[in-house]
Short mmCIF file of C-alpha atoms and ligand atoms in Angstrom, two decimals:
data_model
loop_
_atom_site.label_atom_id
_atom_site.label_comp_id
_atom_site.label_asym_id
_atom_site.label_seq_id
_atom_site.Cartn_x
_atom_site.Cartn_y
_atom_site.Cartn_z
CA MET A 13 30.30 -28.33 46.75
CA ILE A 14 31.38 -29.54 50.15
CA TRP A 15 29.55 -26.91 52.24
CA GLN A 16 26.26 -27.62 50.48
CA GLU A 17 26.51 -31.29 51.36
CA ARG A 18 27.39 -30.48 54.94
CA TRP A 19 24.40 -28.07 55.08
CA GLN A 20 22.07 -30.76 53.79
CA HIS A 21 23.37 -33.32 56.24
CA SER A 22 23.18 -31.12 59.30
CA LEU A 23 20.45 -28.46 58.90
CA MET A 24 16.69 -28.81 58.54
CA ASN A 25 15.45 -28.24 55.03
CA ASN A 26 13.12 -25.31 55.77
CA TYR A 27 15.25 -22.91 53.69
CA GLY A 28 16.16 -25.44 51.02
CA THR A 29 19.87 -25.43 50.18
CA PRO A 30 21.12 -21.86 49.70
CA PRO A 31 22.98 -21.01 46.47
CA LEU A 32 25.82 -19.12 48.18
CA LEU A 33 28.04 -19.23 51.20
CA ILE A 34 28.86 -15.67 52.25
CA ALA A 35 32.08 -15.23 54.18
CA ARG A 36 32.30 -11.51 54.95
CA GLY A 37 30.76 -8.11 54.29
CA ALA A 38 31.59 -4.39 54.33
CA GLY A 39 29.09 -1.63 53.62
CA SER A 40 26.81 -2.74 50.77
CA ARG A 41 29.18 -5.46 49.54
CA VAL A 42 29.63 -9.08 50.58
CA TRP A 43 32.11 -11.76 49.45
CA ASP A 44 31.49 -15.48 49.10
CA ASP A 45 33.81 -18.34 50.04
CA THR A 46 35.53 -18.13 46.66
CA GLY A 47 36.24 -14.41 47.07
CA LYS A 48 33.63 -13.27 44.53
CA GLU A 49 32.11 -9.86 45.39
CA TYR A 50 28.39 -9.08 45.37
CA LEU A 51 26.40 -5.86 45.79
CA ASP A 52 24.04 -6.74 48.62
CA MET A 53 20.76 -5.20 47.50
CA ILE A 54 18.65 -7.22 49.92
CA ALA A 55 20.76 -6.49 53.04
CA GLY A 56 19.65 -9.41 55.17
CA ILE A 57 16.05 -8.73 54.06
CA ALA A 58 15.88 -5.10 55.18
CA VAL A 59 18.00 -5.84 58.26
CA ASN A 60 21.48 -4.43 57.59
CA ALA A 61 20.19 -0.85 57.75
CA VAL A 62 23.68 0.65 58.00
CA GLY A 63 25.44 -1.98 55.90
CA HIS A 64 27.81 -4.74 56.91
CA ALA A 65 30.42 -4.24 59.63
CA HIS A 66 29.67 -0.56 60.22
CA PRO A 67 32.52 0.63 62.49
CA ALA A 68 30.18 2.45 64.89
CA VAL A 69 28.05 -0.67 65.38
CA VAL A 70 31.10 -2.94 65.71
CA LYS A 71 32.53 -0.62 68.36
CA ALA A 72 29.25 -0.28 70.29
CA VAL A 73 28.70 -4.05 70.34
CA SER A 74 32.33 -4.83 71.26
CA ASP A 75 32.43 -2.22 74.03
CA GLN A 76 29.15 -3.42 75.50
CA LEU A 77 30.09 -7.10 75.28
CA SER A 78 33.35 -6.48 77.11
CA THR A 79 31.54 -4.44 79.79
CA LEU A 80 28.33 -6.42 80.37
CA GLY A 81 27.04 -8.97 77.84
CA HIS A 82 23.88 -10.18 79.50
CA THR A 83 21.88 -10.05 82.68
CA SER A 84 18.32 -11.21 83.12
CA ASN A 85 15.24 -9.08 83.48
CA LEU A 86 15.50 -9.67 87.24
CA VAL A 87 17.69 -6.55 87.15
CA ALA A 88 17.73 -3.40 84.99
CA THR A 89 20.49 -2.23 82.68
CA ASN A 90 20.89 1.13 80.96
CA GLY A 91 20.55 -0.16 77.37
CA PRO A 92 16.81 -0.89 77.27
CA ILE A 93 15.98 2.31 79.15
CA GLU A 94 17.96 4.46 76.73
CA LEU A 95 16.72 2.61 73.64
CA ALA A 96 13.07 2.74 74.75
CA GLU A 97 13.36 6.50 75.33
CA ARG A 98 14.99 6.91 71.92
CA LEU A 99 12.32 4.91 70.10
CA LEU A 100 9.47 6.73 71.82
CA SER A 101 11.03 10.02 70.80
CA LEU A 102 11.51 8.96 67.16
CA LEU A 103 7.95 7.65 67.12
CA GLN A 104 6.79 11.02 68.53
CA ALA A 105 4.69 8.88 70.84
CA PRO A 106 2.56 10.42 73.58
CA GLY A 107 3.87 10.27 77.17
CA ASP A 108 1.83 7.19 78.04
CA ALA A 109 3.47 4.92 75.41
CA ARG A 110 5.65 2.02 76.60
CA VAL A 111 8.09 -0.45 75.01
CA PHE A 112 8.57 -4.23 75.32
CA PHE A 113 11.81 -5.66 73.89
CA CYS A 114 12.18 -9.08 72.31
CA ASN A 115 14.45 -10.69 69.72
CA SER A 116 12.64 -10.85 66.38
CA GLY A 117 9.72 -9.68 64.31
CA THR A 118 7.56 -12.68 65.05
CA GLU A 119 8.08 -12.13 68.78
CA ALA A 120 7.11 -8.45 68.47
CA ASN A 121 3.89 -9.67 66.85
CA GLU A 122 3.38 -12.31 69.56
CA ALA A 123 3.58 -9.57 72.20
CA ALA A 124 1.03 -7.56 70.21
CA PHE A 125 -1.14 -10.68 69.93
CA LYS A 126 -1.22 -11.02 73.71
CA LEU A 127 -2.02 -7.30 74.14
CA GLY A 128 -4.96 -7.88 71.81
CA ARG A 129 -6.27 -10.71 74.00
CA LEU A 130 -6.13 -8.41 77.05
CA THR A 131 -8.86 -6.25 75.50
CA ASN A 132 -11.16 -9.17 76.42
CA ARG A 133 -12.00 -9.46 72.74
CA VAL A 134 -10.65 -12.17 70.43
CA HIS A 135 -11.48 -11.24 66.84
CA VAL A 136 -8.63 -9.78 64.76
CA VAL A 137 -8.74 -8.36 61.23
CA VAL A 138 -5.65 -8.68 59.02
CA ALA A 139 -4.95 -8.23 55.32
CA GLN A 140 -4.71 -10.97 52.72
CA GLY A 141 -1.12 -11.56 51.68
CA SER A 142 0.18 -10.22 55.00
CA PHE A 143 3.33 -11.40 56.72
CA HIS A 144 3.64 -11.11 60.50
CA GLY A 145 5.91 -14.05 61.27
CA ARG A 146 5.89 -17.81 61.65
CA THR A 147 5.31 -18.68 65.31
CA ILE A 148 1.78 -19.92 65.86
CA GLY A 149 0.21 -16.67 67.07
CA ALA A 150 1.89 -14.51 64.44
CA LEU A 151 1.21 -17.18 61.82
CA SER A 152 -2.51 -16.87 62.50
CA TRP A 153 -2.16 -13.24 61.30
CA THR A 154 -0.03 -14.19 58.27
CA ALA A 155 -2.85 -14.56 55.78
CA GLN A 156 -1.08 -16.75 53.23
CA PRO A 157 -2.67 -20.21 52.85
CA ALA A 158 0.58 -21.93 51.79
CA LYS A 159 2.26 -20.86 55.04
CA GLN A 160 -0.75 -21.46 57.32
CA ASP A 161 -2.51 -24.57 56.06
CA PRO A 162 0.00 -27.25 57.19
CA PHE A 163 -0.19 -25.88 60.74
CA ARG A 164 -3.94 -25.66 61.32
CA PRO A 165 -5.69 -25.32 63.67
CA LEU A 166 -4.38 -21.82 64.35
CA PRO A 167 -5.67 -19.48 67.06
CA GLY A 168 -8.83 -17.67 65.98
CA GLU A 169 -10.82 -15.72 65.18
CA VAL A 170 -9.03 -13.96 62.33
CA THR A 171 -10.66 -12.34 59.30
CA ALA A 172 -8.46 -11.51 56.29
CA VAL A 173 -9.62 -8.70 54.00
CA PRO A 174 -8.10 -7.44 50.72
CA PHE A 175 -5.12 -5.15 51.46
CA GLY A 176 -5.64 -1.48 50.68
CA ASP A 177 -9.45 -1.73 50.55
CA ALA A 178 -10.75 0.48 53.38
CA ASP A 179 -14.40 -0.37 52.68
CA ALA A 180 -13.66 -4.09 53.06
CA LEU A 181 -11.89 -3.29 56.33
CA ALA A 182 -14.85 -1.26 57.58
CA ALA A 183 -17.19 -4.14 56.79
CA ALA A 184 -15.04 -6.66 58.70
CA VAL A 185 -14.54 -4.71 61.95
CA SER A 186 -17.21 -4.81 64.65
CA ALA A 187 -17.70 -4.22 68.38
CA THR A 188 -16.15 -7.66 69.01
CA THR A 189 -12.92 -6.85 67.15
CA ALA A 190 -9.85 -6.66 69.40
CA ALA A 191 -7.45 -5.36 66.78
CA VAL A 192 -6.76 -4.50 63.17
CA VAL A 193 -3.22 -5.55 62.19
CA LEU A 194 -1.63 -4.04 59.09
CA GLU A 195 1.74 -3.54 57.43
CA PRO A 196 2.00 0.04 56.07
CA ILE A 197 3.52 -1.56 52.95
CA GLN A 198 3.28 -5.33 52.50
CA GLY A 199 6.90 -6.47 52.26
CA GLU A 200 6.90 -10.26 51.91
CA GLY A 201 3.60 -9.94 50.06
CA GLY A 202 5.48 -8.29 47.18
CA VAL A 203 6.14 -4.66 48.23
CA ILE A 204 2.49 -3.70 47.88
CA VAL A 205 1.74 -0.03 48.59
CA PRO A 206 -1.84 0.74 49.70
CA PRO A 207 -3.71 3.86 48.54
CA VAL A 208 -2.93 7.15 50.30
CA GLY A 209 -5.19 7.55 53.33
CA TYR A 210 -5.61 3.80 53.97
CA LEU A 211 -4.09 3.91 57.45
CA ARG A 212 -6.07 7.05 58.26
CA ARG A 213 -9.28 5.23 57.35
CA ALA A 214 -8.12 2.20 59.37
CA ARG A 215 -7.60 4.52 62.36
CA GLU A 216 -11.15 5.88 62.03
CA ILE A 217 -12.64 2.39 61.67
CA CYS A 218 -10.81 1.20 64.80
CA ASP A 219 -11.95 4.26 66.73
CA THR A 220 -15.56 3.66 65.73
CA HIS A 221 -15.52 0.13 67.17
CA GLY A 222 -13.02 0.48 70.02
CA ALA A 223 -10.50 -1.81 68.30
CA LEU A 224 -6.74 -1.41 68.55
CA LEU A 225 -4.82 -0.40 65.42
CA MET A 226 -1.59 -2.44 65.33
CA LEU A 227 0.99 -1.55 62.71
CA ASP A 228 3.67 -4.05 61.76
CA GLU A 229 6.65 -1.85 60.87
CA VAL A 230 9.11 -4.76 61.13
CA GLN A 231 10.16 -4.29 57.49
CA THR A 232 9.13 -0.69 56.80
CA GLY A 233 10.42 0.92 60.03
CA ILE A 234 13.77 2.47 60.97
CA GLY A 235 13.97 4.91 58.07
CA ARG A 236 13.66 2.43 55.25
CA THR A 237 10.75 4.05 53.44
CA GLY A 238 11.90 7.64 53.82
CA GLU A 239 10.19 8.24 57.18
CA TRP A 240 11.49 6.94 60.51
CA PHE A 241 8.30 4.85 60.55
CA ASP A 242 6.16 4.60 57.46
CA PHE A 243 2.86 5.33 59.26
CA GLN A 244 4.15 8.81 60.16
CA ARG A 245 3.41 10.05 56.63
CA GLU A 246 -0.31 9.67 57.43
CA ALA A 247 0.02 11.59 60.71
CA ILE A 248 -1.93 9.05 62.75
CA THR A 249 -1.39 7.66 66.24
CA PRO A 250 -1.47 3.85 66.28
CA ASP A 251 -2.17 1.76 69.39
CA VAL A 252 0.64 -0.71 68.87
CA VAL A 253 3.75 -0.71 66.64
CA MET A 254 5.91 -3.77 65.98
CA LEU A 255 9.59 -3.41 65.07
CA ALA A 256 12.57 -5.69 64.39
CA LYS A 257 14.67 -6.19 61.20
CA GLY A 258 16.52 -2.87 60.70
CA LEU A 259 16.40 -1.95 64.38
CA GLY A 260 19.52 -3.90 65.34
CA GLY A 261 21.22 -3.52 61.97
CA GLY A 262 21.96 -7.27 62.01
CA PHE A 263 21.93 -7.88 65.73
CA PRO A 264 18.73 -9.71 66.75
CA ILE A 265 16.27 -7.39 68.48
CA GLY A 266 12.56 -6.69 68.23
CA ALA A 267 10.24 -4.26 69.96
CA CYS A 268 6.53 -3.95 70.59
CA ILE A 269 5.45 -0.41 71.44
CA ALA A 270 2.01 0.21 72.89
CA TYR A 271 0.22 3.54 73.28
CA GLY A 272 -2.59 4.70 75.55
CA ARG A 273 -4.64 2.02 77.30
CA ALA A 274 -2.73 -0.79 75.54
CA ALA A 275 0.51 0.43 77.16
CA SER A 276 -0.72 -0.66 80.59
CA PHE A 277 -2.23 -4.04 79.63
CA PHE A 278 0.91 -5.95 80.66
CA GLY A 279 1.60 -6.11 84.35
CA PRO A 280 4.25 -8.12 86.22
CA GLY A 281 4.09 -11.71 84.96
CA SER A 282 2.05 -11.01 81.80
CA HIS A 283 4.88 -11.52 79.36
CA GLY A 284 8.65 -11.81 79.17
CA SER A 285 11.75 -12.82 77.29
CA THR A 286 15.07 -14.06 78.65
CA PHE A 287 17.04 -12.22 75.98
CA GLY A 288 14.64 -9.27 75.53
CA GLY A 289 16.42 -5.97 76.20
CA ASN A 290 19.83 -7.65 76.14
CA PRO A 291 22.43 -4.91 76.64
CA VAL A 292 24.46 -5.86 73.55
CA ALA A 293 21.39 -5.87 71.31
CA CYS A 294 20.34 -2.48 72.72
CA ALA A 295 23.85 -1.07 72.16
CA ALA A 296 23.69 -2.26 68.53
CA ALA A 297 20.28 -0.63 68.03
CA LEU A 298 21.35 2.65 69.63
CA ALA A 299 24.40 2.75 67.36
CA VAL A 300 22.26 2.03 64.28
CA LEU A 301 19.82 4.84 65.16
CA LYS A 302 22.72 7.24 65.71
CA VAL A 303 24.34 6.44 62.36
CA ILE A 304 21.01 6.93 60.58
CA GLU A 305 20.30 10.21 62.35
CA GLU A 306 23.79 11.68 61.95
CA GLY A 307 23.92 10.77 58.26
CA ASP A 308 20.39 12.08 57.62
CA LEU A 309 19.83 8.68 56.01
CA VAL A 310 16.04 8.81 56.30
CA THR A 311 15.98 11.75 53.90
CA ARG A 312 18.53 10.01 51.72
CA ALA A 313 16.34 6.88 51.54
CA ALA A 314 13.47 9.04 50.28
CA THR A 315 15.69 10.77 47.71
CA LEU A 316 17.31 7.58 46.40
CA HIS A 317 13.99 5.96 45.57
CA GLU A 318 13.60 7.90 42.36
CA VAL A 319 17.22 7.32 41.32
CA LEU A 320 16.86 3.57 41.71
CA ALA A 321 13.35 3.37 40.26
CA THR A 322 14.36 5.29 37.14
CA GLY A 323 17.61 3.34 36.74
CA LEU A 324 16.07 -0.11 37.19
CA VAL A 325 13.54 0.56 34.44
CA ALA A 326 16.00 2.37 32.12
CA ARG A 327 18.56 -0.45 32.46
CA GLY A 328 15.88 -3.16 32.42
CA ASN A 329 16.19 -3.99 28.71
CA GLY A 330 12.40 -4.07 28.43
CA LEU A 331 12.03 -6.63 31.22
CA VAL A 332 11.14 -4.11 33.95
CA THR A 333 7.82 -2.40 33.40
CA SER A 334 7.70 -0.33 36.61
CA VAL A 335 9.02 -0.03 40.15
CA ARG A 336 6.82 0.13 43.24
CA GLY A 337 7.57 0.78 46.90
CA ARG A 338 8.84 3.75 48.88
CA GLY A 339 12.30 4.90 49.86
CA LEU A 340 14.70 1.97 49.85
CA LEU A 341 12.04 -0.73 49.89
CA LEU A 342 11.40 -1.39 46.21
CA ALA A 343 10.14 -4.01 43.80
CA ALA A 344 11.07 -4.03 40.13
CA VAL A 345 7.94 -5.28 38.39
CA LEU A 346 8.67 -7.57 35.41
CA ASP A 347 6.77 -8.09 32.19
CA SER A 348 6.59 -11.84 32.90
CA ASP A 349 7.21 -14.47 35.58
CA ARG A 350 10.96 -14.45 35.09
CA GLY A 351 11.77 -13.32 38.64
CA PRO A 352 13.60 -16.46 39.80
CA GLU A 353 15.59 -16.52 36.53
CA LEU A 354 16.49 -12.85 36.99
CA GLU A 355 17.48 -13.38 40.63
CA SER A 356 19.90 -16.10 39.59
CA ALA A 357 21.30 -14.11 36.65
CA ALA A 358 21.81 -11.17 39.03
CA ARG A 359 23.82 -13.43 41.32
CA GLN A 360 26.06 -14.38 38.41
CA GLN A 361 26.58 -10.68 37.66
CA GLY A 362 27.35 -9.94 41.32
CA ILE A 363 24.05 -8.57 42.67
CA LEU A 364 22.02 -10.07 45.51
CA VAL A 365 18.29 -9.43 45.12
CA ASN A 366 15.13 -11.39 45.94
CA ALA A 367 12.36 -12.60 43.63
CA VAL A 368 9.65 -11.78 46.15
CA LEU A 369 6.98 -12.78 43.60
CA PRO A 370 7.40 -14.62 40.27
CA ASN A 371 7.09 -11.24 38.53
CA ALA A 372 8.72 -8.92 41.08
CA ILE A 373 12.29 -8.44 42.30
CA ARG A 374 12.64 -6.91 45.76
CA LEU A 375 15.48 -4.57 46.67
CA ALA A 376 16.04 -3.39 50.24
CA PRO A 377 19.63 -2.13 50.33
CA ALA A 378 21.39 -0.59 53.30
CA LEU A 379 20.46 3.06 53.92
CA THR A 380 24.21 3.72 53.73
CA ILE A 381 24.35 2.67 50.05
CA THR A 382 26.82 4.97 48.26
CA ASP A 383 26.61 6.66 44.87
CA THR A 384 29.36 4.29 43.67
CA ASP A 385 27.34 1.28 44.85
CA ILE A 386 24.33 2.57 42.88
CA ALA A 387 26.38 3.19 39.74
CA ASP A 388 27.83 -0.34 39.96
CA LEU A 389 24.40 -1.78 40.64
CA LEU A 390 22.84 -0.16 37.59
CA SER A 391 25.61 -1.28 35.23
CA ARG A 392 25.43 -4.85 36.60
CA TRP A 393 21.60 -4.68 36.36
CA ASP A 394 21.92 -3.76 32.69
CA LEU A 395 24.09 -6.86 32.11
CA THR A 396 21.70 -9.01 34.15
CA THR A 397 18.53 -8.01 32.35
CA ALA A 398 20.30 -8.25 28.97
CA GLN A 399 21.39 -11.80 29.86
CA VAL A 400 17.80 -12.81 30.75
CA VAL A 401 16.31 -11.16 27.66
CA GLY A 402 18.94 -13.07 25.64
C1 PLP B 29 10.18 -10.26 58.56
C2 PLP B 29 8.87 -9.83 59.07
C3 PLP B 29 8.33 -10.37 60.26
C4 PLP B 29 8.98 -11.52 60.99
O1 PLP B 29 10.22 -11.19 61.50
P1 PLP B 29 11.22 -12.35 62.02
O2 PLP B 29 12.32 -11.57 62.66
O3 PLP B 29 11.62 -13.15 60.84
O4 PLP B 29 10.46 -13.16 63.01
C5 PLP B 29 7.14 -9.86 60.73
N1 PLP B 29 6.51 -8.86 60.09
C6 PLP B 29 6.99 -8.32 58.97
C7 PLP B 29 6.26 -7.19 58.30
C8 PLP B 29 8.19 -8.79 58.40
O5 PLP B 29 8.64 -8.26 57.27
#
């Protein structure tokens, strides 16, 4: 295919050569260059929170772009002020919390990394199998040897403990620990849900040693798991929260929110971003949050979990043994390492999913997924799993 050759001859090979060229999207459906339709059950990897080409987001972005597309942070605009206020309210953050805007998840983690250094401590505790991004600071927190090893030395000192094991966490944190960094559910790690109370224990451990609790909600945040932010189900107050992915609904934006003492660590000159708080990105995010709120889509995400989980097993033709995750962040767990085969069969049947592990298929559809989309998904899933079983 011509586009694949052009890709190979012009782009770096860090993604390999993709199997599809997508030309357009609407809601939970996308179409490739040949006009074939797919149900987009990965939604830009938990990014397209309100689906493709949502009219409210298109209008907000277009209006803002034709009014004021970009300034620098040498001046203020209304977008970041309004969006910061909105996020702090959804987070139910105390009055001393403050927001820093950037453009991606890895940058939200880099901002958090620098906040950690301003405690005058260096040591950080993360979880094995974590994913916090790929720039060098964030990569030092991404405890996956295959991603880290080619790029050593990485900034230290980082200790990685088994995810979900509060006793292991307690043993790793000391009076020299700047921060504990955790995902409420490990996304890239395979949609791994920790035991109930894990974040509460993490909070206590951090309090004991004066360490900051930093929660990476880049994948879990913005309603995806059936709460605005997944940590809210444990009724704790973190010190730092990192956001990106679903926040802009497809427009690049990230945020690092700090509470309490951490909120005042940055002073003029400490940190910055040319594009951070860009008015168009903020308009996109405000529109996304409005669509989610007005449609009560956070509740819907919680409700749909059971529908999808039951359906994926029932229509799994014996291949799917269980489903884990929360809300609309799910992994269908397979009886064997046939994930990549299933991902490709799904594509043939018109479903886009992701083999996040050899034995697990991740789904992270738009929160706007309709009942018709789900019915179509489950019938195509039946055909897919039947094809793989043979
Ligand atoms: C995707 C992801 C990141 C990195 O986000 P980018 O926008 O790709 O830099 C960081 N943390 C988590 C939990 C993620 O899922």
